[in-house]
Amino acid sequence: MIESKLVASTWGNVSAKVDNDNLIVITPSGVDYKNLTFNELPVIDMDGKKIYGKYEPSSEKLLHLALLKNRKDIHGVMHTHSIYASAFSVIREAIPPIIEDMVQIAGGEIPVAPYHLPGTPELGNDVLRVMQDKYGALMANHGFVGVGRTVHEAFKVCLVVEKAAQIHFIAKAIGTPNILSEEDVSIMRKGYLESYSKHDMEGAG
Ligand SMILES: [Zn+2]
């Protein structure tokens, strides 16, 4: 996440369901990720109570909990402050479905959740609401959150959405971006979920 420049310093955070989906392992608050070891990662229950770990869970734990608790289809969440996706979050406009990989992996147009202060329950609830059954949503004037059937897939969502936001910016500078049709989007998304991704899921935890 850091090497791909999706976040700076300790901003941005990651979580995953563990223990038959009864517990969540999540990155800690305010600790340099480069020095973090496996055993230091906080583990919380589905109510957000810390069960294990040296450090306190991320200050965005309510965002992660809202998604992991209510979306039975996902097991990983990644929240980033990547530049181009954040630019869309600042103008509070959805990222349109313009490129195949983001449509397949993230599920189509990327909606924007209204602004709420970080760490509030309202933020998590609104992200969950606007995301519907997709794998990503923008958070107004803040950043992006990607989800997936694995943490690895949530990371992939963050990468392809950031790339789509960047492509949109460049395309607009040289012409008028064309938007993929709703029908094509749903065919590609279905295809990805049903077959293409299966190989990817193997061994991904
Ligand atoms: Zn943030």
PDB file of N, CA, C and O in Angstrom, residues 124-194:
ATOM      1  N   GLY A 124     -19.191   5.803   8.273  1.00  0.00           N
ATOM      2  CA  GLY A 124     -19.269   4.387   7.926  1.00  0.00           C
ATOM      3  C   GLY A 124     -20.633   4.023   7.349  1.00  0.00           C
ATOM      4  O   GLY A 124     -20.721   3.319   6.344  1.00  0.00           O
ATOM      5  N   ASN A 125     -21.705   4.537   7.967  1.00  0.00           N
ATOM      6  CA  ASN A 125     -23.062   4.209   7.500  1.00  0.00           C
ATOM      7  C   ASN A 125     -23.320   4.740   6.100  1.00  0.00           C
ATOM      8  O   ASN A 125     -23.939   4.065   5.281  1.00  0.00           O
ATOM      9  N   ASP A 126     -22.854   5.959   5.822  1.00  0.00           N
ATOM     10  CA  ASP A 126     -23.096   6.533   4.501  1.00  0.00           C
ATOM     11  C   ASP A 126     -22.247   5.857   3.423  1.00  0.00           C
ATOM     12  O   ASP A 126     -22.698   5.704   2.288  1.00  0.00           O
ATOM     13  N   VAL A 127     -21.029   5.451   3.760  1.00  0.00           N
ATOM     14  CA  VAL A 127     -20.194   4.731   2.791  1.00  0.00           C
ATOM     15  C   VAL A 127     -20.868   3.401   2.448  1.00  0.00           C
ATOM     16  O   VAL A 127     -21.008   3.037   1.286  1.00  0.00           O
ATOM     17  N   LEU A 128     -21.327   2.699   3.461  1.00  0.00           N
ATOM     18  CA  LEU A 128     -22.036   1.430   3.252  1.00  0.00           C
ATOM     19  C   LEU A 128     -23.264   1.639   2.361  1.00  0.00           C
ATOM     20  O   LEU A 128     -23.508   0.878   1.430  1.00  0.00           O
ATOM     21  N   ARG A 129     -24.018   2.694   2.613  1.00  0.00           N
ATOM     22  CA  ARG A 129     -25.264   2.975   1.879  1.00  0.00           C
ATOM     23  C   ARG A 129     -24.982   3.283   0.408  1.00  0.00           C
ATOM     24  O   ARG A 129     -25.601   2.701  -0.475  1.00  0.00           O
ATOM     25  N   VAL A 130     -24.020   4.182   0.120  1.00  0.00           N
ATOM     26  CA  VAL A 130     -23.799   4.570  -1.286  1.00  0.00           C
ATOM     27  C   VAL A 130     -23.090   3.468  -2.070  1.00  0.00           C
ATOM     28  O   VAL A 130     -23.257   3.352  -3.271  1.00  0.00           O
ATOM     29  N   MET A 131     -22.295   2.642  -1.392  1.00  0.00           N
ATOM     30  CA  MET A 131     -21.524   1.610  -2.089  1.00  0.00           C
ATOM     31  C   MET A 131     -22.429   0.494  -2.630  1.00  0.00           C
ATOM     32  O   MET A 131     -22.113  -0.145  -3.635  1.00  0.00           O
ATOM     33  N   GLN A 132     -23.554   0.271  -1.971  1.00  0.00           N
ATOM     34  CA  GLN A 132     -24.475  -0.821  -2.336  1.00  0.00           C
ATOM     35  C   GLN A 132     -23.700  -2.137  -2.472  1.00  0.00           C
ATOM     36  O   GLN A 132     -23.018  -2.522  -1.541  1.00  0.00           O
ATOM     37  N   ASP A 133     -23.780  -2.795  -3.653  1.00  0.00           N
ATOM     38  CA  ASP A 133     -23.067  -4.083  -3.761  1.00  0.00           C
ATOM     39  C   ASP A 133     -21.753  -3.946  -4.523  1.00  0.00           C
ATOM     40  O   ASP A 133     -21.151  -4.930  -4.928  1.00  0.00           O
ATOM     41  N   LYS A 134     -21.286  -2.692  -4.695  1.00  0.00           N
ATOM     42  CA  LYS A 134     -20.011  -2.487  -5.386  1.00  0.00           C
ATOM     43  C   LYS A 134     -18.842  -2.708  -4.422  1.00  0.00           C
ATOM     44  O   LYS A 134     -19.041  -2.979  -3.237  1.00  0.00           O
ATOM     45  N   TYR A 135     -17.628  -2.553  -4.943  1.00  0.00           N
ATOM     46  CA  TYR A 135     -16.440  -2.783  -4.124  1.00  0.00           C
ATOM     47  C   TYR A 135     -15.684  -1.492  -3.784  1.00  0.00           C
ATOM     48  O   TYR A 135     -14.548  -1.563  -3.324  1.00  0.00           O
ATOM     49  N   GLY A 136     -16.305  -0.330  -4.039  1.00  0.00           N
ATOM     50  CA  GLY A 136     -15.586   0.903  -3.695  1.00  0.00           C
ATOM     51  C   GLY A 136     -16.489   2.104  -3.603  1.00  0.00           C
ATOM     52  O   GLY A 136     -17.561   2.143  -4.213  1.00  0.00           O
ATOM     53  N   ALA A 137     -16.066   3.104  -2.800  1.00  0.00           N
ATOM     54  CA  ALA A 137     -16.782   4.375  -2.709  1.00  0.00           C
ATOM     55  C   ALA A 137     -15.800   5.468  -2.319  1.00  0.00           C
ATOM     56  O   ALA A 137     -14.815   5.215  -1.605  1.00  0.00           O
ATOM     57  N   LEU A 138     -16.079   6.678  -2.804  1.00  0.00           N
ATOM     58  CA  LEU A 138     -15.304   7.843  -2.394  1.00  0.00           C
ATOM     59  C   LEU A 138     -15.915   8.399  -1.119  1.00  0.00           C
ATOM     60  O   LEU A 138     -17.119   8.269  -0.884  1.00  0.00           O
ATOM     61  N   MET A 139     -15.079   9.037  -0.294  1.00  0.00           N
ATOM     62  CA  MET A 139     -15.547   9.728   0.901  1.00  0.00           C
ATOM     63  C   MET A 139     -15.262  11.202   0.669  1.00  0.00           C
ATOM     64  O   MET A 139     -14.101  11.587   0.508  1.00  0.00           O
ATOM     65  N   ALA A 140     -16.314  12.032   0.634  1.00  0.00           N
ATOM     66  CA  ALA A 140     -16.184  13.449   0.277  1.00  0.00           C
ATOM     67  C   ALA A 140     -15.053  14.135   1.047  1.00  0.00           C
ATOM     68  O   ALA A 140     -14.941  13.976   2.270  1.00  0.00           O
ATOM     69  N   ASN A 141     -14.209  14.842   0.322  1.00  0.00           N
ATOM     70  CA  ASN A 141     -13.096  15.625   0.888  1.00  0.00           C
ATOM     71  C   ASN A 141     -12.184  14.808   1.800  1.00  0.00           C
ATOM     72  O   ASN A 141     -11.644  15.333   2.785  1.00  0.00           O
ATOM     73  N   HIS A 142     -12.034  13.531   1.482  1.00  0.00           N
ATOM     74  CA  HIS A 142     -11.247  12.669   2.361  1.00  0.00           C
ATOM     75  C   HIS A 142     -10.425  11.645   1.568  1.00  0.00           C
ATOM     76  O   HIS A 142      -9.203  11.676   1.602  1.00  0.00           O
ATOM     77  N   GLY A 143     -11.088  10.763   0.827  1.00  0.00           N
ATOM     78  CA  GLY A 143     -10.328   9.728   0.128  1.00  0.00           C
ATOM     79  C   GLY A 143     -11.227   8.648  -0.425  1.00  0.00           C
ATOM     80  O   GLY A 143     -12.361   8.906  -0.817  1.00  0.00           O
ATOM     81  N   PHE A 144     -10.720   7.412  -0.386  1.00  0.00           N
ATOM     82  CA  PHE A 144     -11.405   6.295  -1.019  1.00  0.00           C
ATOM     83  C   PHE A 144     -11.413   5.094  -0.090  1.00  0.00           C
ATOM     84  O   PHE A 144     -10.503   4.932   0.722  1.00  0.00           O
ATOM     85  N   VAL A 145     -12.434   4.253  -0.229  1.00  0.00           N
ATOM     86  CA  VAL A 145     -12.403   2.969   0.473  1.00  0.00           C
ATOM     87  C   VAL A 145     -12.780   1.859  -0.506  1.00  0.00           C
ATOM     88  O   VAL A 145     -13.769   1.956  -1.228  1.00  0.00           O
ATOM     89  N   GLY A 146     -11.915   0.826  -0.548  1.00  0.00           N
ATOM     90  CA  GLY A 146     -12.139  -0.328  -1.408  1.00  0.00           C
ATOM     91  C   GLY A 146     -12.364  -1.556  -0.550  1.00  0.00           C
ATOM     92  O   GLY A 146     -11.790  -1.681   0.535  1.00  0.00           O
ATOM     93  N   VAL A 147     -13.235  -2.467  -1.024  1.00  0.00           N
ATOM     94  CA  VAL A 147     -13.487  -3.714  -0.304  1.00  0.00           C
ATOM     95  C   VAL A 147     -13.301  -4.879  -1.264  1.00  0.00           C
ATOM     96  O   VAL A 147     -13.221  -4.694  -2.477  1.00  0.00           O
ATOM     97  N   GLY A 148     -13.247  -6.100  -0.708  1.00  0.00           N
ATOM     98  CA  GLY A 148     -13.099  -7.257  -1.574  1.00  0.00           C
ATOM     99  C   GLY A 148     -13.336  -8.543  -0.827  1.00  0.00           C
ATOM    100  O   GLY A 148     -13.458  -8.557   0.402  1.00  0.00           O
ATOM    101  N   ARG A 149     -13.392  -9.650  -1.591  1.00  0.00           N
ATOM    102  CA  ARG A 149     -13.602 -10.961  -0.976  1.00  0.00           C
ATOM    103  C   ARG A 149     -12.380 -11.384  -0.181  1.00  0.00           C
ATOM    104  O   ARG A 149     -12.443 -12.263   0.666  1.00  0.00           O
ATOM    105  N   THR A 150     -11.238 -10.733  -0.480  1.00  0.00           N
ATOM    106  CA  THR A 150     -10.006 -10.903   0.296  1.00  0.00           C
ATOM    107  C   THR A 150      -9.374  -9.519   0.450  1.00  0.00           C
ATOM    108  O   THR A 150      -9.759  -8.582  -0.258  1.00  0.00           O
ATOM    109  N   VAL A 151      -8.401  -9.402   1.346  1.00  0.00           N
ATOM    110  CA  VAL A 151      -7.662  -8.142   1.487  1.00  0.00           C
ATOM    111  C   VAL A 151      -6.934  -7.828   0.183  1.00  0.00           C
ATOM    112  O   VAL A 151      -6.870  -6.679  -0.247  1.00  0.00           O
ATOM    113  N   HIS A 152      -6.417  -8.887  -0.437  1.00  0.00           N
ATOM    114  CA  HIS A 152      -5.702  -8.730  -1.697  1.00  0.00           C
ATOM    115  C   HIS A 152      -6.606  -8.089  -2.757  1.00  0.00           C
ATOM    116  O   HIS A 152      -6.189  -7.206  -3.498  1.00  0.00           O
ATOM    117  N   GLU A 153      -7.852  -8.524  -2.798  1.00  0.00           N
ATOM    118  CA  GLU A 153      -8.784  -7.969  -3.777  1.00  0.00           C
ATOM    119  C   GLU A 153      -9.131  -6.513  -3.442  1.00  0.00           C
ATOM    120  O   GLU A 153      -9.247  -5.672  -4.339  1.00  0.00           O
ATOM    121  N   ALA A 154      -9.285  -6.192  -2.157  1.00  0.00           N
ATOM    122  CA  ALA A 154      -9.553  -4.808  -1.745  1.00  0.00           C
ATOM    123  C   ALA A 154      -8.400  -3.897  -2.192  1.00  0.00           C
ATOM    124  O   ALA A 154      -8.618  -2.761  -2.630  1.00  0.00           O
ATOM    125  N   PHE A 155      -7.184  -4.397  -2.090  1.00  0.00           N
ATOM    126  CA  PHE A 155      -5.996  -3.655  -2.542  1.00  0.00           C
ATOM    127  C   PHE A 155      -6.062  -3.416  -4.047  1.00  0.00           C
ATOM    128  O   PHE A 155      -5.795  -2.319  -4.539  1.00  0.00           O
ATOM    129  N   LYS A 156      -6.448  -4.459  -4.785  1.00  0.00           N
ATOM    130  CA  LYS A 156      -6.580  -4.358  -6.246  1.00  0.00           C
ATOM    131  C   LYS A 156      -7.629  -3.310  -6.628  1.00  0.00           C
ATOM    132  O   LYS A 156      -7.440  -2.542  -7.571  1.00  0.00           O
ATOM    133  N   VAL A 157      -8.718  -3.271  -5.876  1.00  0.00           N
ATOM    134  CA  VAL A 157      -9.767  -2.274  -6.114  1.00  0.00           C
ATOM    135  C   VAL A 157      -9.182  -0.864  -5.959  1.00  0.00           C
ATOM    136  O   VAL A 157      -9.397   0.007  -6.810  1.00  0.00           O
ATOM    137  N   CYS A 158      -8.426  -0.658  -4.883  1.00  0.00           N
ATOM    138  CA  CYS A 158      -7.817   0.665  -4.651  1.00  0.00           C
ATOM    139  C   CYS A 158      -6.908   1.053  -5.808  1.00  0.00           C
ATOM    140  O   CYS A 158      -6.900   2.209  -6.249  1.00  0.00           O
ATOM    141  N   LEU A 159      -6.139   0.108  -6.322  1.00  0.00           N
ATOM    142  CA  LEU A 159      -5.209   0.381  -7.429  1.00  0.00           C
ATOM    143  C   LEU A 159      -5.958   0.728  -8.711  1.00  0.00           C
ATOM    144  O   LEU A 159      -5.633   1.725  -9.369  1.00  0.00           O
ATOM    145  N   VAL A 160      -6.965  -0.062  -9.091  1.00  0.00           N
ATOM    146  CA  VAL A 160      -7.645   0.179 -10.374  1.00  0.00           C
ATOM    147  C   VAL A 160      -8.520   1.431 -10.324  1.00  0.00           C
ATOM    148  O   VAL A 160      -8.675   2.111 -11.338  1.00  0.00           O
ATOM    149  N   VAL A 161      -9.074   1.745  -9.154  1.00  0.00           N
ATOM    150  CA  VAL A 161      -9.893   2.959  -9.054  1.00  0.00           C
ATOM    151  C   VAL A 161      -9.001   4.204  -9.118  1.00  0.00           C
ATOM    152  O   VAL A 161      -9.330   5.180  -9.788  1.00  0.00           O
ATOM    153  N   GLU A 162      -7.854   4.153  -8.462  1.00  0.00           N
ATOM    154  CA  GLU A 162      -6.918   5.268  -8.555  1.00  0.00           C
ATOM    155  C   GLU A 162      -6.475   5.470 -10.004  1.00  0.00           C
ATOM    156  O   GLU A 162      -6.409   6.597 -10.509  1.00  0.00           O
ATOM    157  N   LYS A 163      -6.193   4.386 -10.699  1.00  0.00           N
ATOM    158  CA  LYS A 163      -5.778   4.457 -12.105  1.00  0.00           C
ATOM    159  C   LYS A 163      -6.906   5.031 -12.969  1.00  0.00           C
ATOM    160  O   LYS A 163      -6.663   5.880 -13.818  1.00  0.00           O
ATOM    161  N   ALA A 164      -8.141   4.617 -12.729  1.00  0.00           N
ATOM    162  CA  ALA A 164      -9.277   5.130 -13.508  1.00  0.00           C
ATOM    163  C   ALA A 164      -9.454   6.632 -13.289  1.00  0.00           C
ATOM    164  O   ALA A 164      -9.720   7.382 -14.235  1.00  0.00           O
ATOM    165  N   ALA A 165      -9.285   7.068 -12.043  1.00  0.00           N
ATOM    166  CA  ALA A 165      -9.420   8.499 -11.739  1.00  0.00           C
ATOM    167  C   ALA A 165      -8.344   9.298 -12.471  1.00  0.00           C
ATOM    168  O   ALA A 165      -8.600  10.380 -13.006  1.00  0.00           O
ATOM    169  N   GLN A 166      -7.152   8.734 -12.534  1.00  0.00           N
ATOM    170  CA  GLN A 166      -6.039   9.389 -13.239  1.00  0.00           C
ATOM    171  C   GLN A 166      -6.298   9.411 -14.748  1.00  0.00           C
ATOM    172  O   GLN A 166      -6.080  10.427 -15.414  1.00  0.00           O
ATOM    173  N   ILE A 167      -6.780   8.291 -15.297  1.00  0.00           N
ATOM    174  CA  ILE A 167      -7.083   8.223 -16.732  1.00  0.00           C
ATOM    175  C   ILE A 167      -8.174   9.240 -17.092  1.00  0.00           C
ATOM    176  O   ILE A 167      -8.082   9.923 -18.105  1.00  0.00           O
ATOM    177  N   HIS A 168      -9.169   9.349 -16.228  1.00  0.00           N
ATOM    178  CA  HIS A 168     -10.247  10.309 -16.490  1.00  0.00           C
ATOM    179  C   HIS A 168      -9.693  11.732 -16.576  1.00  0.00           C
ATOM    180  O   HIS A 168     -10.060  12.506 -17.461  1.00  0.00           O
ATOM    181  N   PHE A 169      -8.805  12.052 -15.671  1.00  0.00           N
ATOM    182  CA  PHE A 169      -8.180  13.386 -15.644  1.00  0.00           C
ATOM    183  C   PHE A 169      -7.417  13.647 -16.946  1.00  0.00           C
ATOM    184  O   PHE A 169      -7.565  14.695 -17.571  1.00  0.00           O
ATOM    185  N   ILE A 170      -6.639  12.676 -17.381  1.00  0.00           N
ATOM    186  CA  ILE A 170      -5.843  12.832 -18.606  1.00  0.00           C
ATOM    187  C   ILE A 170      -6.762  12.878 -19.832  1.00  0.00           C
ATOM    188  O   ILE A 170      -6.602  13.715 -20.719  1.00  0.00           O
ATOM    189  N   ALA A 171      -7.746  11.969 -19.870  1.00  0.00           N
ATOM    190  CA  ALA A 171      -8.660  11.911 -21.014  1.00  0.00           C
ATOM    191  C   ALA A 171      -9.407  13.228 -21.191  1.00  0.00           C
ATOM    192  O   ALA A 171      -9.603  13.698 -22.318  1.00  0.00           O
ATOM    193  N   LYS A 172      -9.791  13.826 -20.081  1.00  0.00           N
ATOM    194  CA  LYS A 172     -10.523  15.101 -20.135  1.00  0.00           C
ATOM    195  C   LYS A 172      -9.641  16.227 -20.680  1.00  0.00           C
ATOM    196  O   LYS A 172     -10.132  17.162 -21.310  1.00  0.00           O
ATOM    197  N   ALA A 173      -8.348  16.103 -20.425  1.00  0.00           N
ATOM    198  CA  ALA A 173      -7.412  17.129 -20.902  1.00  0.00           C
ATOM    199  C   ALA A 173      -7.231  17.063 -22.421  1.00  0.00           C
ATOM    200  O   ALA A 173      -6.937  18.065 -23.053  1.00  0.00           O
ATOM    201  N   ILE A 174      -7.404  15.861 -22.998  1.00  0.00           N
ATOM    202  CA  ILE A 174      -7.168  15.727 -24.449  1.00  0.00           C
ATOM    203  C   ILE A 174      -8.468  15.515 -25.236  1.00  0.00           C
ATOM    204  O   ILE A 174      -8.445  15.448 -26.462  1.00  0.00           O
ATOM    205  N   GLY A 175      -9.593  15.409 -24.553  1.00  0.00           N
ATOM    206  CA  GLY A 175     -10.852  15.188 -25.271  1.00  0.00           C
ATOM    207  C   GLY A 175     -12.006  14.983 -24.318  1.00  0.00           C
ATOM    208  O   GLY A 175     -11.957  15.430 -23.180  1.00  0.00           O
ATOM    209  N   THR A 176     -13.034  14.276 -24.794  1.00  0.00           N
ATOM    210  CA  THR A 176     -14.215  14.011 -23.965  1.00  0.00           C
ATOM    211  C   THR A 176     -14.264  12.522 -23.632  1.00  0.00           C
ATOM    212  O   THR A 176     -14.376  11.691 -24.536  1.00  0.00           O
ATOM    213  N   PRO A 177     -14.146  12.160 -22.348  1.00  0.00           N
ATOM    214  CA  PRO A 177     -14.200  10.733 -21.992  1.00  0.00           C
ATOM    215  C   PRO A 177     -15.547  10.111 -22.369  1.00  0.00           C
ATOM    216  O   PRO A 177     -16.587  10.720 -22.150  1.00  0.00           O
ATOM    217  N   ASN A 178     -15.511   8.929 -22.946  1.00  0.00           N
ATOM    218  CA  ASN A 178     -16.731   8.173 -23.233  1.00  0.00           C
ATOM    219  C   ASN A 178     -17.003   7.222 -22.075  1.00  0.00           C
ATOM    220  O   ASN A 178     -16.086   6.594 -21.547  1.00  0.00           O
ATOM    221  N   ILE A 179     -18.265   7.139 -21.707  1.00  0.00           N
ATOM    222  CA  ILE A 179     -18.671   6.320 -20.564  1.00  0.00           C
ATOM    223  C   ILE A 179     -19.207   4.982 -21.094  1.00  0.00           C
ATOM    224  O   ILE A 179     -19.960   4.950 -22.066  1.00  0.00           O
ATOM    225  N   LEU A 180     -18.825   3.882 -20.443  1.00  0.00           N
ATOM    226  CA  LEU A 180     -19.334   2.563 -20.833  1.00  0.00           C
ATOM    227  C   LEU A 180     -20.826   2.452 -20.497  1.00  0.00           C
ATOM    228  O   LEU A 180     -21.301   3.045 -19.527  1.00  0.00           O
ATOM    229  N   SER A 181     -21.568   1.703 -21.301  1.00  0.00           N
ATOM    230  CA  SER A 181     -23.014   1.563 -21.071  1.00  0.00           C
ATOM    231  C   SER A 181     -23.271   0.700 -19.840  1.00  0.00           C
ATOM    232  O   SER A 181     -22.453  -0.149 -19.474  1.00  0.00           O
ATOM    233  N   GLU A 182     -24.430   0.932 -19.247  1.00  0.00           N
ATOM    234  CA  GLU A 182     -24.820   0.180 -18.048  1.00  0.00           C
ATOM    235  C   GLU A 182     -24.846  -1.325 -18.333  1.00  0.00           C
ATOM    236  O   GLU A 182     -24.454  -2.139 -17.503  1.00  0.00           O
ATOM    237  N   GLU A 183     -25.318  -1.659 -19.546  1.00  0.00           N
ATOM    238  CA  GLU A 183     -25.418  -3.067 -19.941  1.00  0.00           C
ATOM    239  C   GLU A 183     -24.033  -3.714 -20.014  1.00  0.00           C
ATOM    240  O   GLU A 183     -23.804  -4.799 -19.474  1.00  0.00           O
ATOM    241  N   ASP A 184     -23.094  -3.036 -20.680  1.00  0.00           N
ATOM    242  CA  ASP A 184     -21.734  -3.581 -20.788  1.00  0.00           C
ATOM    243  C   ASP A 184     -21.080  -3.694 -19.413  1.00  0.00           C
ATOM    244  O   ASP A 184     -20.367  -4.656 -19.128  1.00  0.00           O
ATOM    245  N   VAL A 185     -21.334  -2.685 -18.560  1.00  0.00           N
ATOM    246  CA  VAL A 185     -20.773  -2.703 -17.207  1.00  0.00           C
ATOM    247  C   VAL A 185     -21.269  -3.938 -16.457  1.00  0.00           C
ATOM    248  O   VAL A 185     -20.483  -4.669 -15.857  1.00  0.00           O
ATOM    249  N   SER A 186     -22.570  -4.207 -16.536  1.00  0.00           N
ATOM    250  CA  SER A 186     -23.107  -5.324 -15.742  1.00  0.00           C
ATOM    251  C   SER A 186     -22.644  -6.679 -16.299  1.00  0.00           C
ATOM    252  O   SER A 186     -22.401  -7.613 -15.529  1.00  0.00           O
ATOM    253  N   ILE A 187     -22.479  -6.780 -17.627  1.00  0.00           N
ATOM    254  CA  ILE A 187     -21.961  -8.030 -18.204  1.00  0.00           C
ATOM    255  C   ILE A 187     -20.519  -8.271 -17.741  1.00  0.00           C
ATOM    256  O   ILE A 187     -20.156  -9.375 -17.321  1.00  0.00           O
ATOM    257  N   MET A 188     -19.697  -7.217 -17.778  1.00  0.00           N
ATOM    258  CA  MET A 188     -18.285  -7.375 -17.390  1.00  0.00           C
ATOM    259  C   MET A 188     -18.134  -7.689 -15.912  1.00  0.00           C
ATOM    260  O   MET A 188     -17.315  -8.509 -15.510  1.00  0.00           O
ATOM    261  N   ARG A 189     -18.937  -7.028 -15.085  1.00  0.00           N
ATOM    262  CA  ARG A 189     -18.877  -7.247 -13.642  1.00  0.00           C
ATOM    263  C   ARG A 189     -19.267  -8.697 -13.302  1.00  0.00           C
ATOM    264  O   ARG A 189     -18.595  -9.365 -12.513  1.00  0.00           O
ATOM    265  N   LYS A 190     -20.341  -9.152 -13.928  1.00  0.00           N
ATOM    266  CA  LYS A 190     -20.831 -10.502 -13.693  1.00  0.00           C
ATOM    267  C   LYS A 190     -19.766 -11.529 -14.095  1.00  0.00           C
ATOM    268  O   LYS A 190     -19.479 -12.474 -13.363  1.00  0.00           O
ATOM    269  N   GLY A 191     -19.172 -11.295 -15.256  1.00  0.00           N
ATOM    270  CA  GLY A 191     -18.134 -12.188 -15.752  1.00  0.00           C
ATOM    271  C   GLY A 191     -16.953 -12.266 -14.804  1.00  0.00           C
ATOM    272  O   GLY A 191     -16.411 -13.344 -14.541  1.00  0.00           O
ATOM    273  N   TYR A 192     -16.562 -11.108 -14.274  1.00  0.00           N
ATOM    274  CA  TYR A 192     -15.435 -11.065 -13.344  1.00  0.00           C
ATOM    275  C   TYR A 192     -15.757 -11.835 -12.068  1.00  0.00           C
ATOM    276  O   TYR A 192     -14.969 -12.662 -11.606  1.00  0.00           O
ATOM    277  N   LEU A 193     -16.924 -11.571 -11.493  1.00  0.00           N
ATOM    278  CA  LEU A 193     -17.291 -12.203 -10.219  1.00  0.00           C
ATOM    279  C   LEU A 193     -17.435 -13.714 -10.372  1.00  0.00           C
ATOM    280  O   LEU A 193     -17.115 -14.464  -9.462  1.00  0.00           O
ATOM    281  N   GLU A 194     -17.925 -14.150 -11.531  1.00  0.00           N
ATOM    282  CA  GLU A 194     -18.228 -15.570 -11.700  1.00  0.00           C
ATOM    283  C   GLU A 194     -17.038 -16.432 -12.111  1.00  0.00           C
ATOM    284  O   GLU A 194     -16.913 -17.552 -11.677  1.00  0.00           O
TER     285      GLU A 194
END
